[in-house]
């Protein structure tokens, strides 16, 4: 047994450790080469096992084995033509993980790294995350190994239409409702939803993250970043503190990062970094007002690189690195999975880090998570911290079903209430004396609802 597992399981019984090992060795055998999927499941299994040993009904019914075997995995070819007339081929996926508590729900990712392992980890996490919101949503994820970078709008459109030509068979307002993720924003949702309408011949909310003109919800594009900040603010408030006055590191510069920075500013904090896959910028004066608007235009309209921000505002740009070496109070990883390793986590802690809000999904490597937990800082894992995005997607579905459109204030108030509830659930299941283990709280809180529904259904 490696050092990582030893430290991660500190404080749980030898029986629980053995059970986790035996469960994980079966899972690894059944899903060879799927590192990200193993990592996500193992973290959950480690926190759930002591609870399941105390409540053997979940073990007897093999709930965890069933929850980690997706309901179905669809893989399909996506052929399209680039502007030069060349034929191009990509691989499309939809992982429908679990629909015990509602129709499948989860984003679509377009990125060259997309593979089965990454989408299975995301679909599994999504199942627990959606349960935490208390809205009726099952878990799914999908996407393609397609790289939108450098493609023209016409190429993106042709790809999205070809992708939807196949995906349409598997989605629907009461069946499976996809949304955006990395590489899939309002432009891509527009192209896909438009093509869905042509084929399905009915106007229903079969996708979320839609434009406001065709059934989208106000606050949806801000929801993941705003929700992440609301959650961190809740954690800090519980200890008599707040984001106000805190220096914050943000990674990424896409949808989640932009609105995390926006809300940090609203709450009186100072976001000093942003990044993309080429490097990061450090602006000690804070990315605010006109500078934030510049960043948004740069990434959403011009589709440029983060280095352009440093050039415009004469601040530091560090190529090929992530921002975790900068001294700060709070860290908001908002780019991608496994973007904080153990050494970086230790540097952050050495520099006086008080808390982490994971806007991205599983941004901390296992050993980094262990370091944060061992240091007993305020550590908000992704399935709790970034649940605001899917929560407002759920609210978009409700508005579509009612053929109503709620105001910005109404949606934002509901989002804040949902994040507060998720925080309370984490405290309920994760309190350890004065400190809260939010990883345990989120895993248990998300698991119980799905597991109880599965128990009620018998062997299905
Ligand atoms: P975007 O595509 O809008 O932005 C992604 C950002 O992350 C870009 O700055 C991108 O840089 C950077 N990035 C992506 N992949 C890598 C990589 N391998 N290494 C370094 N940087 C990378 O995506 P979102 O903001 O929507 O998503 C970000 C994270 O948040 C993801 O983990 C996603 O799953 C999660 N999330 C998103 C939700 C949403 O509502 N959109 C909801 C919940 C979670 P570059 O442009 O150079 O690629």
Coordinates of C-alpha atoms and ligand atoms in Angstrom, one line a residue:
X1 CA 0.0 0.0 0.0
X2 CA 1.5 3.4 -1.0
X3 CA 2.1 6.4 1.2
X4 CA -0.8 8.3 -0.3
X5 CA -3.3 5.7 0.6
X6 CA -1.9 5.4 4.2
X7 CA -2.2 9.2 4.8
X8 CA -5.6 9.5 3.1
X9 CA -7.1 6.8 5.2
X10 CA -5.7 8.0 8.5
X11 CA -8.3 7.8 11.2
X12 CA -10.5 5.1 9.6
X13 CA -10.5 1.5 10.7
X14 CA -8.4 -1.3 9.3
X15 CA -11.6 -3.1 8.1
X16 CA -12.7 0.0 6.2
X17 CA -9.2 0.3 4.6
X18 CA -9.4 -3.4 3.6
X19 CA -12.9 -3.0 2.1
X20 CA -11.8 0.0 0.1
X21 CA -8.8 -1.8 -1.3
X22 CA -10.8 -4.8 -2.2
X23 CA -13.5 -2.7 -3.9
X24 CA -10.9 -0.6 -5.7
X25 CA -9.0 -3.6 -7.0
X26 CA -12.2 -4.9 -8.6
X27 CA -13.0 -1.5 -10.1
X28 CA -9.5 -1.1 -11.5
X29 CA -9.7 -4.6 -13.0
X30 CA -13.1 -3.8 -14.6
X31 CA -11.9 -0.4 -15.9
X32 CA -8.3 -0.7 -16.9
X33 CA -6.3 2.4 -17.7
X34 CA -9.0 4.8 -16.5
X35 CA -6.8 6.7 -14.0
X36 CA -9.1 9.8 -13.5
X37 CA -12.1 7.5 -13.0
X38 CA -10.2 5.4 -10.4
X39 CA -9.0 8.6 -8.6
X40 CA -12.6 10.1 -8.3
X41 CA -14.1 6.8 -7.2
X42 CA -11.4 6.1 -4.7
X43 CA -11.8 9.4 -2.9
X44 CA -15.5 8.8 -2.6
X45 CA -15.0 5.1 -1.5
X46 CA -12.6 6.2 1.3
X47 CA -15.0 8.6 2.9
X48 CA -18.1 6.4 2.3
X49 CA -16.8 3.1 3.6
X50 CA -16.9 3.7 7.3
X51 CA -20.5 5.0 6.9
X52 CA -21.5 1.9 4.8
X53 CA -20.0 -0.5 7.3
X54 CA -22.2 1.2 9.9
X55 CA -25.2 0.9 7.5
X56 CA -24.7 -2.5 5.9
X57 CA -27.8 -2.3 3.8
X58 CA -25.8 -0.3 1.3
X59 CA -23.1 -3.0 1.1
X60 CA -25.6 -5.8 0.9
X61 CA -27.3 -4.2 -2.0
X62 CA -23.9 -3.4 -3.7
X63 CA -24.9 0.2 -4.1
X64 CA -21.4 1.5 -4.7
X65 CA -20.6 -1.2 -7.2
X66 CA -23.8 -0.3 -9.1
X67 CA -23.3 3.4 -8.8
X68 CA -19.8 3.1 -10.4
X69 CA -21.1 1.1 -13.3
X70 CA -22.7 3.7 -15.6
X71 CA -26.3 2.9 -16.8
X72 CA -24.9 3.2 -20.3
X73 CA -22.0 4.5 -22.3
X74 CA -22.6 5.7 -25.8
X75 CA -19.6 6.2 -28.2
X76 CA -20.0 7.5 -31.7
X77 CA -18.2 8.8 -34.7
X78 CA -18.5 12.5 -35.6
X79 CA -17.5 13.2 -39.2
X80 CA -17.3 16.8 -40.5
X81 CA -15.6 18.9 -43.1
X82 CA -13.2 21.8 -42.3
X83 CA -13.1 25.1 -44.3
X84 CA -10.5 23.7 -46.7
X85 CA -12.9 20.8 -47.6
X86 CA -10.9 18.1 -45.7
X87 CA -12.8 15.3 -44.0
X88 CA -12.2 15.2 -40.3
X89 CA -13.3 12.5 -37.8
X90 CA -13.7 12.8 -34.0
X91 CA -15.0 10.6 -31.3
X92 CA -18.2 11.6 -29.5
X93 CA -19.4 10.3 -26.1
X94 CA -22.4 10.4 -23.7
X95 CA -22.0 8.7 -20.4
X96 CA -25.4 8.2 -18.6
X97 CA -24.2 7.3 -15.2
X98 CA -27.3 7.2 -12.9
X99 CA -31.0 8.4 -13.2
X100 CA -32.2 7.2 -9.8
X101 CA -33.3 10.7 -8.7
X102 CA -34.1 12.4 -12.0
X103 CA -33.4 12.7 -15.7
X104 CA -29.7 12.5 -16.6
X105 CA -28.0 15.9 -16.5
X106 CA -24.4 17.0 -17.1
X107 CA -22.2 19.0 -19.4
X108 CA -20.5 18.4 -22.8
X109 CA -16.8 18.9 -23.0
X110 CA -14.9 19.6 -26.3
X111 CA -11.2 19.2 -25.7
X112 CA -8.5 17.1 -27.3
X113 CA -7.8 15.3 -24.0
X114 CA -11.4 13.9 -23.7
X115 CA -11.5 10.2 -23.3
X116 CA -13.6 7.5 -21.5
X117 CA -11.8 7.8 -18.2
X118 CA -12.3 11.6 -17.9
X119 CA -15.9 11.5 -18.9
X120 CA -16.7 8.6 -16.5
X121 CA -15.0 10.4 -13.6
X122 CA -17.1 13.5 -14.5
X123 CA -20.3 11.6 -14.8
X124 CA -19.8 9.9 -11.5
X125 CA -19.0 13.1 -9.7
X126 CA -22.0 14.7 -11.4
X127 CA -24.3 12.1 -9.9
X128 CA -23.3 13.0 -6.4
X129 CA -23.1 16.7 -7.1
X130 CA -26.6 16.8 -8.6
X131 CA -28.0 15.0 -5.6
X132 CA -26.4 17.6 -3.3
X133 CA -28.4 20.4 -5.0
X134 CA -31.6 18.5 -3.9
X135 CA -33.0 19.1 -7.4
X136 CA -34.4 16.1 -9.3
X137 CA -31.4 15.5 -11.6
X138 CA -29.4 12.3 -12.4
X139 CA -25.8 12.3 -13.4
X140 CA -24.3 12.3 -16.9
X141 CA -21.4 13.7 -18.9
X142 CA -20.4 13.8 -22.6
X143 CA -18.3 15.5 -25.2
X144 CA -15.7 14.8 -27.9
X145 CA -11.9 14.8 -28.4
X146 CA -12.5 17.8 -30.6
X147 CA -10.2 20.9 -30.3
X148 CA -12.3 24.1 -30.8
X149 CA -9.1 26.2 -30.6
X150 CA -8.2 27.9 -33.9
X151 CA -11.4 26.7 -35.6
X152 CA -13.6 29.1 -37.5
X153 CA -17.2 29.7 -36.4
X154 CA -18.4 27.7 -39.5
X155 CA -16.2 24.8 -38.6
X156 CA -17.5 24.8 -35.0
X157 CA -21.1 24.9 -36.4
X158 CA -20.5 22.0 -38.7
X159 CA -18.9 20.0 -35.9
X160 CA -21.7 20.8 -33.5
X161 CA -24.4 19.8 -36.0
X162 CA -22.7 16.5 -36.8
X163 CA -22.3 15.8 -33.1
X164 CA -26.0 16.5 -32.4
X165 CA -27.1 14.4 -35.4
X166 CA -26.1 11.4 -33.3
X167 CA -26.6 12.7 -29.7
X168 CA -30.2 13.6 -30.5
X169 CA -31.2 9.9 -30.1
X170 CA -30.2 9.9 -26.5
X171 CA -31.4 13.2 -25.1
X172 CA -34.7 14.8 -24.2
X173 CA -36.3 17.0 -21.5
X174 CA -37.3 14.0 -19.4
X175 CA -34.5 11.7 -20.5
X176 CA -31.1 13.5 -20.6
X177 CA -30.4 17.2 -20.6
X178 CA -26.8 18.2 -21.6
X179 CA -25.2 21.6 -20.9
X180 CA -21.8 23.2 -21.5
X181 CA -18.3 22.5 -20.0
X182 CA -14.8 23.1 -21.2
X183 CA -14.9 24.2 -24.8
X184 CA -18.7 24.3 -24.9
X185 CA -20.2 27.7 -24.2
X186 CA -23.1 29.7 -25.5
X187 CA -22.0 29.6 -29.1
X188 CA -21.7 25.8 -29.2
X189 CA -25.0 25.3 -27.2
X190 CA -26.7 27.6 -29.8
X191 CA -25.4 25.5 -32.7
X192 CA -26.3 22.2 -31.0
X193 CA -29.7 23.3 -29.8
X194 CA -30.6 24.7 -33.2
X195 CA -29.8 21.4 -34.8
X196 CA -31.7 19.5 -32.1
X197 CA -34.8 21.6 -32.9
X198 CA -34.6 20.7 -36.6
X199 CA -34.4 16.9 -35.9
X200 CA -36.6 16.6 -32.8
X201 CA -39.3 18.9 -34.3
X202 CA -40.4 20.1 -30.9
X203 CA -39.3 23.1 -28.7
X204 CA -38.4 21.7 -25.3
X205 CA -35.7 22.4 -22.8
X206 CA -33.6 19.4 -23.9
X207 CA -30.4 21.5 -23.3
X208 CA -29.4 24.1 -20.7
X209 CA -27.0 27.0 -20.9
X210 CA -29.1 28.3 -23.8
X211 CA -29.0 31.9 -25.0
X212 CA -31.6 34.2 -23.3
X213 CA -33.5 34.6 -26.6
X214 CA -34.4 30.9 -26.8
X215 CA -35.1 29.7 -23.3
X216 CA -31.9 30.3 -21.4
X217 CA -31.9 31.5 -17.8
X218 CA -30.4 34.7 -16.4
X219 CA -27.4 34.0 -14.1
X220 CA -26.7 30.6 -15.8
X221 CA -23.4 31.7 -17.3
X222 CA -22.4 33.3 -14.0
X223 CA -23.7 30.5 -11.8
X224 CA -20.7 28.2 -11.3
X225 CA -18.3 31.0 -10.4
X226 CA -20.8 32.9 -8.3
X227 CA -21.9 29.7 -6.6
X228 CA -18.3 28.8 -5.8
X229 CA -17.8 32.2 -4.1
X230 CA -21.1 31.9 -2.2
X231 CA -19.9 28.5 -0.9
X232 CA -16.5 29.8 0.2
X233 CA -18.1 32.9 1.8
X234 CA -20.4 30.5 3.8
X235 CA -17.4 28.4 5.0
X236 CA -15.6 31.6 6.0
X237 CA -18.7 33.1 7.7
X238 CA -19.0 30.0 9.8
X239 CA -15.6 30.8 11.3
X240 CA -16.4 34.5 11.7
X241 CA -14.5 35.6 8.6
X242 CA -15.3 36.4 4.9
X243 CA -13.8 36.9 1.5
X244 CA -13.6 40.7 2.1
X245 CA -9.9 41.8 2.1
X246 CA -8.6 38.4 1.0
X247 CA -6.0 38.0 -1.7
X248 CA -7.3 35.3 -4.1
X249 CA -5.6 33.1 -6.7
X250 CA -7.7 32.1 -9.7
X251 CA -6.6 29.6 -12.4
X252 CA -8.2 29.4 -15.8
X253 CA -9.8 32.3 -17.7
X254 CA -12.9 30.7 -19.1
X255 CA -16.5 30.8 -18.0
X256 CA -16.0 29.6 -14.4
X257 CA -12.8 31.7 -13.8
X258 CA -14.3 34.9 -15.1
X259 CA -17.4 34.8 -12.9
X260 CA -15.4 33.7 -9.9
X261 CA -13.2 36.8 -10.3
X262 CA -16.4 38.9 -10.8
X263 CA -17.9 37.6 -7.5
X264 CA -14.7 37.8 -5.5
X265 CA -14.6 41.5 -6.5
X266 CA -18.3 42.0 -5.4
X267 CA -17.5 40.4 -2.1
X268 CA -14.6 42.7 -1.4
X269 CA -11.7 40.3 -2.2
X270 CA -8.9 40.8 -4.6
X271 CA -8.3 38.3 -7.5
X272 CA -4.7 38.6 -8.6
X273 CA -4.1 35.8 -11.1
X274 CA -5.7 34.1 -14.1
X275 CA -4.3 31.6 -16.5
X276 CA -4.8 29.5 -19.6
X277 CA -3.0 26.4 -20.9
X278 CA 0.0 28.5 -21.9
X279 CA 0.8 30.3 -18.5
X280 CA -0.6 32.7 -15.9
X281 CA -0.7 36.4 -15.3
X282 CA -0.1 38.1 -11.9
X283 CA -1.7 41.4 -11.4
X284 CA -1.1 42.5 -7.7
X285 CA -3.6 45.4 -8.1
X286 CA -6.4 43.0 -8.8
X287 CA -8.3 42.0 -12.0
X288 CA -11.3 44.3 -11.7
X289 CA -13.5 46.7 -13.5
X290 CA -12.1 47.5 -17.0
X291 CA -9.4 44.9 -16.6
X292 CA -12.0 42.1 -16.0
X293 CA -14.0 43.3 -19.0
X294 CA -10.9 43.2 -21.1
X295 CA -10.3 39.6 -19.9
X296 CA -13.8 38.6 -20.8
X297 CA -13.7 40.2 -24.3
X298 CA -10.2 38.7 -24.8
X299 CA -11.5 35.1 -24.1
X300 CA -15.1 35.2 -25.2
X301 CA -15.0 37.4 -28.3
X302 CA -11.4 37.7 -29.6
X303 CA -10.5 34.1 -28.3
X304 CA -7.0 35.4 -27.5
X305 CA -4.3 34.2 -25.0
X306 CA -3.9 35.3 -21.4
X307 CA -0.4 36.7 -22.2
X308 CA -2.2 39.6 -24.0
X309 CA -3.6 40.7 -20.7
X310 CA -0.1 41.1 -19.3
X311 CA 1.0 43.0 -22.3
X312 CA -1.9 45.4 -22.1
X313 CA -1.7 46.1 -18.3
X314 CA 2.1 45.7 -17.9
X315 CA 1.9 43.0 -15.2
X316 CA 3.9 39.7 -14.8
X317 CA 3.3 36.8 -17.2
X318 CA 4.8 33.4 -16.4
X319 CA 4.8 31.0 -19.3
X320 CA 4.3 27.3 -18.8
X321 CA 3.4 27.6 -15.1
X322 CA 0.4 27.6 -12.8
X323 CA -0.3 30.4 -10.3
X324 CA 0.1 28.4 -7.1
X325 CA 3.5 29.8 -6.1
X326 CA 2.0 33.3 -5.5
X327 CA 1.3 34.1 -1.9
X328 CA -2.4 34.4 -1.1
X329 CA -5.2 33.7 1.4
X330 CA -7.6 31.8 -0.9
X331 CA -7.2 29.6 -4.0
X332 CA -9.9 29.1 -6.7
X333 CA -8.7 26.5 -9.2
X334 CA -11.1 27.0 -12.2
X335 CA -9.4 25.4 -15.2
X336 CA -9.3 21.6 -15.2
X337 CA -8.7 18.4 -13.4
X338 CA -5.4 17.6 -11.5
X339 CA -4.1 21.2 -11.8
X340 CA -2.7 21.3 -8.2
X341 CA -0.2 18.7 -7.3
X342 CA 1.2 17.9 -3.8
X343 CA 4.2 20.2 -4.0
X344 CA 2.0 23.1 -5.1
X345 CA -0.5 22.4 -2.3
X346 CA 2.4 22.5 0.2
X347 CA 3.7 25.8 -1.2
X348 CA 0.2 27.3 -0.9
X349 CA -0.1 26.1 2.7
X350 CA 3.4 27.4 3.5
X351 CA 2.4 30.8 2.1
X352 CA -0.5 30.9 4.6
X353 CA -3.5 29.6 2.6
X354 CA -6.7 29.7 4.5
X355 CA -9.1 28.1 2.0
X356 CA -9.7 26.5 -1.4
X357 CA -12.9 26.7 -3.5
X358 CA -12.8 24.2 -6.4
X359 CA -14.5 25.8 -9.4
X360 CA -13.1 23.2 -11.7
X361 CA -13.9 19.5 -11.3
X362 CA -11.3 17.5 -9.3
X363 CA -8.6 20.1 -9.8
X364 CA -6.5 18.8 -6.8
X365 CA -4.5 15.6 -7.2
X366 CA -5.2 13.0 -4.5
X367 CA -2.0 13.9 -2.5
X368 CA -2.9 17.6 -2.7
X369 CA -6.3 17.0 -1.3
X370 CA -4.7 15.0 1.5
X371 CA -2.4 17.9 2.3
X372 CA -5.3 20.3 2.5
X373 CA -7.2 18.0 4.7
X374 CA -4.3 17.3 7.0
X375 CA -3.7 21.0 7.4
X376 CA -7.4 21.4 8.3
X377 CA -8.0 24.4 6.2
X378 CA -11.4 25.3 4.7
X379 CA -11.3 23.0 1.7
X380 CA -14.4 23.1 -0.6
X381 CA -14.3 20.1 -3.0
X382 CA -15.7 20.6 -6.5
X383 CA -18.8 18.6 -6.1
X384 CA -20.0 21.0 -3.5
X385 CA -18.3 24.2 -4.5
X386 CA -19.1 24.2 -8.2
X387 CA -22.7 22.8 -7.9
X388 CA -24.1 26.2 -8.6
X389 CA -23.8 25.8 -12.4
X390 CA -25.9 22.6 -12.6
X391 CA -28.3 24.0 -9.9
X392 CA -29.1 27.0 -12.2
X393 CA -29.3 24.6 -15.1
X394 CA -32.0 22.8 -13.0
X395 CA -33.7 26.1 -12.5
X396 CA -33.5 26.7 -16.3
X397 CA -35.3 23.4 -16.8
X398 CA -38.1 24.5 -14.4
X399 CA -38.5 27.8 -16.2
X400 CA -38.7 26.0 -19.5
X401 CA -41.3 23.5 -18.2
X402 CA -43.4 26.4 -16.8
X403 CA -42.8 28.6 -19.9
X404 CA -41.7 31.3 -17.5
X405 CA -38.7 33.6 -17.3
X406 CA -37.5 34.5 -13.8
X407 CA -35.6 37.8 -13.1
X408 CA -31.9 38.0 -12.4
X409 CA -32.6 38.7 -8.7
X410 CA -34.9 35.7 -8.4
X411 CA -32.5 33.3 -9.9
X412 CA -29.5 34.7 -7.9
X413 CA -31.5 34.5 -4.7
X414 CA -32.4 30.8 -5.4
X415 CA -28.7 30.1 -6.2
X416 CA -27.6 31.6 -2.9
X417 CA -30.2 29.5 -1.0
X418 CA -29.1 26.3 -2.8
X419 CA -25.4 27.0 -2.0
X420 CA -26.3 27.7 1.6
X421 CA -28.2 24.4 1.8
X422 CA -25.3 22.4 0.2
X423 CA -23.0 24.0 2.8
X424 CA -25.4 23.0 5.6
X425 CA -25.5 19.4 4.3
X426 CA -21.7 19.2 4.2
X427 CA -21.5 20.5 7.8
X428 CA -24.2 17.9 8.9
X429 CA -22.2 15.0 7.4
X430 CA -18.7 16.3 7.7
X431 CA -18.3 18.1 11.1
X432 CA -15.3 16.8 13.0
X433 CA -15.2 18.8 16.2
X434 CA -14.8 22.5 15.3
X435 CA -13.5 21.7 11.9
X436 CA -15.6 20.5 8.9
X437 CA -14.3 17.8 6.5
X438 CA -16.1 19.1 3.5
X439 CA -14.9 16.2 1.3
X440 CA -16.6 13.7 3.7
X441 CA -19.6 16.0 4.0
X442 CA -20.2 16.4 0.3
X443 CA -19.6 12.7 -0.5
X444 CA -22.0 11.4 2.2
X445 CA -24.6 14.1 1.6
X446 CA -24.6 13.4 -2.2
X447 CA -24.5 9.6 -1.8
X448 CA -27.4 9.0 0.7
X449 CA -30.2 10.4 -1.5
X450 CA -29.1 8.5 -4.6
X451 CA -28.5 5.3 -2.6
X452 CA -31.8 5.4 -0.9
X453 CA -33.6 5.8 -4.2
X454 CA -31.7 2.8 -5.5
X455 CA -32.6 0.7 -2.4
X456 CA -36.3 1.6 -3.0
X457 CA -36.1 0.3 -6.6
X458 CA -34.9 -3.1 -5.6
X459 CA -32.3 -4.8 -7.9
X460 CA -32.3 -2.7 -11.1
Ligands
LIG1 P1 -13.8 27.0 -20.4 O1 -13.6 26.2 -21.7 O2 -14.7 28.2 -20.5 O3 -12.5 27.5 -19.8 C1 -11.5 26.5 -19.4 C2 -10.2 27.2 -19.0 O4 -9.3 26.3 -18.4 C3 -9.5 28.0 -20.1 O5 -8.8 29.1 -19.5 C4 -8.5 26.9 -20.5 O6 -7.3 27.4 -21.2 C5 -8.1 26.3 -19.2 N1 -7.8 24.8 -19.4 C6 -8.5 23.9 -20.0 N2 -7.9 22.7 -20.0 C7 -6.7 23.0 -19.5 C8 -5.5 22.2 -19.3 N3 -5.5 20.9 -19.7 N4 -4.4 22.8 -18.8 C9 -4.4 24.1 -18.4 N5 -5.5 24.9 -18.6 C10 -6.6 24.3 -19.2 O7 -14.4 25.9 -19.4 P2 -15.2 26.2 -18.0 O8 -14.8 27.5 -17.4 O9 -16.7 26.0 -18.3 O10 -14.8 24.9 -17.1 C11 -13.6 25.0 -16.3 C12 -13.7 23.9 -15.2 O11 -15.0 24.1 -14.5 C13 -13.8 22.5 -15.7 O12 -13.2 21.6 -14.8 C14 -15.3 22.2 -15.8 O13 -15.6 20.8 -15.7 C15 -15.7 22.9 -14.5 N6 -17.1 23.2 -14.4 C16 -17.8 24.0 -15.3 C17 -19.1 24.3 -15.2 C18 -19.8 25.3 -16.1 O14 -20.9 25.7 -15.8 N7 -19.2 25.7 -17.2 C19 -19.9 23.7 -14.1 C20 -19.2 23.0 -13.1 C21 -17.8 22.7 -13.3 P3 -7.1 27.3 -22.7 O15 -8.1 28.3 -23.4 O16 -5.7 27.6 -23.0 O17 -7.5 25.9 -23.1

